[in-house]
Each structure stands twice: as structure tokens, then as C-alpha cells.
Amino acid sequence: MKKIISLCFVILFIFLLTGCEAEKNGAKKVKQEKGEEVIKCTRTAAGMNNATASLNYTIYYKGDYVTKSVSIERVKSSDSSVLDQYESAYKKVFQNYKDIDYYDNTVDRTSDTVTSTTVINYEKVDTSKILELEGENANVYEEDGKVKKDTLVSFFKKYGAKCE
């Protein structure tokens, strides 16, 4: 149980840093704009109390700064009570962000998977609202509200993701 709660807090923190315009089926169609480059980061986790997780983060950027990001986190388990816990945790975490424009999250559930998808458009989102929720400490935002690509990549790597 403690592992699930700890993982939920890590997932929450990661989701607070990543996001954008989500579709109902969990598949994201985020258009790569002219001049944007892309970095993909992935991580898997097994042995999490009858569950495995697949974490995928796509970072869109121009120059040194992130323009938008898409996070897709899938937790798979044959134990419905484990899925119930993850679904509830994801929904609770993102409840506070539901009214922030350009910070979108969907949580989808199938018989063996919970998928949380977060899309953040950093060029349009009101980062001051995010900082009100998260606080000034331990966040990836610069003073001007921008996010540096290298800072976000380092953050994902710190938690075990591999970025290409």
C-alpha cells in the first residue's frame, strides 16, 4: 500500500510538470509545430503490488524552452482493487488543475489498465496558477514562467526515464 501511495505522489509530481490537449480515448494528437523539435522519454516499473507501469513523456521544444508536453502513464493490473486505487489517485491529483486552461488531463479505465494522459501547452498556460498549487520550491519553472528543455529532461532522468 505504501508503494502505491509513494508511486502516486511521484506520478502526481511528474504530471504537474507535463501536459496539453487531451482526447477522450487517451490517444493524443498533438501537432508538432514548425520549428519544434521532440524528445521522448520512457520508463517502466514492475513489481508494484500486482501492477506494472509504462510511463511515456513527449517534450516539444524550440531552442532551449519547452513549448508543450504530453505525458501518458499506463498502469496495468489484473487486480481491480489496485486499478481502483490508481484511478482514484490520478483523478484526485488532477482535480485541482481542472480549471487551468491549456493544462488538460484525462483518466481512462479498461478492464486491466488505467491510463492518465496530461497535455500542457507551456506557451499558453498560466504558470502562476500552477505555482499557486505547487509552490515555488522544487519546480521546473524559470522566473518568467518558462520551462527549460534541459531542466525537464534532467527531471525525468532523475526518476529513471530514458530520453532520446
Tab-separated table of C-alpha atoms in Angstrom:
chain	number	residue	atom	x	y	z
A	1	MET	CA	0.000	0.000	0.000
A	2	LYS	CA	2.856	2.382	0.862
A	3	LYS	CA	4.441	1.642	-2.534
A	4	ILE	CA	1.219	2.608	-4.310
A	5	ILE	CA	0.891	5.834	-2.343
A	6	SER	CA	4.553	6.710	-2.987
A	7	LEU	CA	4.190	5.970	-6.684
A	8	CYS	CA	1.049	8.093	-6.841
A	9	PHE	CA	2.915	11.053	-5.360
A	10	VAL	CA	5.760	10.628	-7.871
A	11	ILE	CA	3.226	10.320	-10.679
A	12	LEU	CA	1.449	13.411	-9.385
A	13	PHE	CA	4.635	15.438	-9.319
A	14	ILE	CA	5.588	14.312	-12.806
A	15	PHE	CA	2.127	15.111	-14.124
A	16	LEU	CA	2.268	18.520	-12.568
A	17	LEU	CA	5.209	19.214	-14.798
A	18	THR	CA	3.873	17.792	-18.034
A	19	GLY	CA	0.632	18.016	-20.012
A	20	CYS	CA	-1.740	19.677	-23.118
A	21	GLU	CA	-4.996	19.000	-25.093
A	22	ALA	CA	-6.263	15.506	-24.266
A	23	GLU	CA	-8.694	13.387	-26.254
A	24	LYS	CA	-11.269	11.089	-24.685
A	25	ASN	CA	-9.694	7.825	-25.873
A	26	GLY	CA	-6.304	8.598	-24.350
A	27	ALA	CA	-4.545	8.879	-27.703
A	28	LYS	CA	-3.010	12.279	-28.149
A	29	LYS	CA	-2.938	14.126	-31.412
A	30	VAL	CA	-0.636	16.984	-30.582
A	31	LYS	CA	0.587	18.670	-33.699
A	32	GLN	CA	4.282	19.362	-33.993
A	33	GLU	CA	4.548	23.000	-34.998
A	34	LYS	CA	7.085	24.434	-37.416
A	35	GLY	CA	10.430	24.862	-35.689
A	36	GLU	CA	9.599	22.494	-32.834
A	37	GLU	CA	11.800	19.555	-32.008
A	38	VAL	CA	10.794	16.497	-29.970
A	39	ILE	CA	12.378	14.445	-27.205
A	40	LYS	CA	10.724	11.248	-25.978
A	41	CYS	CA	11.334	9.853	-22.512
A	42	THR	CA	10.152	6.459	-21.278
A	43	ARG	CA	10.212	4.460	-18.093
A	44	THR	CA	8.714	1.185	-16.980
A	45	ALA	CA	8.095	-0.052	-13.466
A	46	ALA	CA	7.288	-3.599	-12.394
A	47	GLY	CA	6.653	-5.320	-9.086
A	48	MET	CA	4.377	-2.556	-7.843
A	49	ASN	CA	1.923	-4.557	-5.765
A	50	ASN	CA	0.409	-6.584	-8.646
A	51	ALA	CA	0.841	-3.824	-11.210
A	52	THR	CA	3.219	-2.634	-13.901
A	53	ALA	CA	3.539	0.877	-15.243
A	54	SER	CA	4.525	2.277	-18.611
A	55	LEU	CA	5.391	5.974	-18.469
A	56	ASN	CA	5.825	7.955	-21.699
A	57	TYR	CA	6.671	11.643	-21.919
A	58	THR	CA	6.942	13.638	-25.129
A	59	ILE	CA	8.576	17.045	-24.878
A	60	TYR	CA	8.101	19.575	-27.673
A	61	TYR	CA	10.562	22.452	-27.672
A	62	LYS	CA	12.016	25.359	-29.602
A	63	GLY	CA	15.585	26.303	-28.804
A	64	ASP	CA	16.134	25.903	-25.064
A	65	TYR	CA	12.481	26.080	-23.997
A	66	VAL	CA	9.606	23.599	-23.801
A	67	THR	CA	6.534	24.622	-25.797
A	68	LYS	CA	4.279	21.726	-24.781
A	69	SER	CA	4.436	18.238	-23.342
A	70	VAL	CA	2.354	15.089	-23.389
A	71	SER	CA	2.509	12.544	-20.573
A	72	ILE	CA	0.882	9.150	-20.924
A	73	GLU	CA	1.081	6.889	-17.895
A	74	ARG	CA	-0.443	3.422	-18.019
A	75	VAL	CA	-0.826	1.170	-15.009
A	76	LYS	CA	-1.719	-2.408	-15.845
A	77	SER	CA	-3.006	-4.982	-13.371
A	78	SER	CA	-5.365	-7.930	-13.219
A	79	ASP	CA	-6.380	-6.781	-9.726
A	80	SER	CA	-9.317	-4.394	-9.987
A	81	SER	CA	-8.744	-3.030	-6.471
A	82	VAL	CA	-5.222	-1.926	-7.494
A	83	LEU	CA	-6.679	-0.229	-10.575
A	84	ASP	CA	-9.333	1.407	-8.377
A	85	GLN	CA	-6.583	2.917	-6.217
A	86	TYR	CA	-4.630	4.274	-9.183
A	87	GLU	CA	-7.713	5.624	-10.917
A	88	SER	CA	-8.805	7.380	-7.731
A	89	ALA	CA	-5.311	8.776	-7.101
A	90	TYR	CA	-4.960	10.163	-10.626
A	91	LYS	CA	-8.387	11.786	-10.510
A	92	LYS	CA	-7.731	13.298	-7.094
A	93	VAL	CA	-4.359	14.708	-8.151
A	94	PHE	CA	-5.683	16.399	-11.251
A	95	GLN	CA	-8.895	17.716	-9.706
A	96	ASN	CA	-7.033	20.864	-8.633
A	97	TYR	CA	-5.881	21.530	-12.212
A	98	LYS	CA	-9.214	21.096	-13.990
A	99	ASP	CA	-9.887	24.826	-14.299
A	100	ILE	CA	-6.463	25.763	-15.659
A	101	ASP	CA	-6.694	26.417	-19.390
A	102	TYR	CA	-4.114	24.602	-21.557
A	103	TYR	CA	-3.446	22.068	-18.772
A	104	ASP	CA	-5.571	19.071	-19.661
A	105	ASN	CA	-5.831	15.617	-18.138
A	106	THR	CA	-7.946	12.572	-18.855
A	107	VAL	CA	-8.081	9.325	-16.915
A	108	ASP	CA	-9.361	6.285	-18.803
A	109	ARG	CA	-10.024	2.802	-17.464
A	110	THR	CA	-10.340	-0.577	-19.129
A	111	SER	CA	-10.676	-3.992	-17.517
A	112	ASP	CA	-6.916	-4.224	-16.871
A	113	THR	CA	-5.472	-0.715	-17.351
A	114	VAL	CA	-5.713	2.830	-16.019
A	115	THR	CA	-4.308	5.465	-18.378
A	116	SER	CA	-3.683	9.051	-17.346
A	117	THR	CA	-2.885	11.484	-20.152
A	118	THR	CA	-1.784	15.031	-19.474
A	119	VAL	CA	-1.116	17.703	-22.066
A	120	ILE	CA	0.309	21.118	-21.162
A	121	ASN	CA	0.787	23.965	-23.608
A	122	TYR	CA	3.569	25.924	-21.908
A	123	GLU	CA	3.244	28.815	-24.337
A	124	LYS	CA	-0.352	29.470	-23.225
A	125	VAL	CA	-0.833	28.015	-19.732
A	126	ASP	CA	-0.973	30.421	-16.801
A	127	THR	CA	2.052	29.170	-14.870
A	128	SER	CA	1.229	31.436	-11.948
A	129	LYS	CA	-1.883	29.308	-11.304
A	130	ILE	CA	0.241	26.152	-11.375
A	131	LEU	CA	2.754	27.659	-8.954
A	132	GLU	CA	-0.098	28.648	-6.614
A	133	LEU	CA	-0.960	24.953	-6.360
A	134	GLU	CA	2.562	23.514	-6.355
A	135	GLY	CA	4.545	26.207	-4.590
A	136	GLU	CA	7.792	27.819	-5.654
A	137	ASN	CA	10.096	25.069	-4.355
A	138	ALA	CA	11.214	22.070	-6.402
A	139	ASN	CA	9.514	23.019	-9.626
A	140	VAL	CA	10.865	23.239	-13.177
A	141	TYR	CA	9.660	26.760	-13.965
A	142	GLU	CA	12.026	29.674	-14.571
A	143	GLU	CA	11.240	33.091	-13.079
A	144	ASP	CA	9.489	34.103	-16.308
A	145	GLY	CA	7.231	31.033	-16.180
A	146	LYS	CA	9.096	29.187	-18.919
A	147	VAL	CA	10.466	25.654	-18.672
A	148	LYS	CA	13.918	24.825	-19.994
A	149	LYS	CA	14.163	21.647	-22.050
A	150	ASP	CA	17.307	20.508	-20.210
A	151	THR	CA	15.666	21.022	-16.820
A	152	LEU	CA	12.661	18.873	-17.733
A	153	VAL	CA	14.815	16.145	-19.330
A	154	SER	CA	17.026	16.084	-16.211
A	155	PHE	CA	13.944	15.791	-14.025
A	156	PHE	CA	12.662	12.746	-15.940
A	157	LYS	CA	16.103	11.117	-15.916
A	158	LYS	CA	16.352	11.668	-12.158
A	159	TYR	CA	13.315	9.391	-11.772
A	160	GLY	CA	14.686	6.685	-14.073
A	161	ALA	CA	13.389	7.675	-17.500
A	162	LYS	CA	15.494	7.203	-20.598
A	163	CYS	CA	15.320	10.070	-23.069
A	164	GLU	CA	16.160	10.023	-26.751
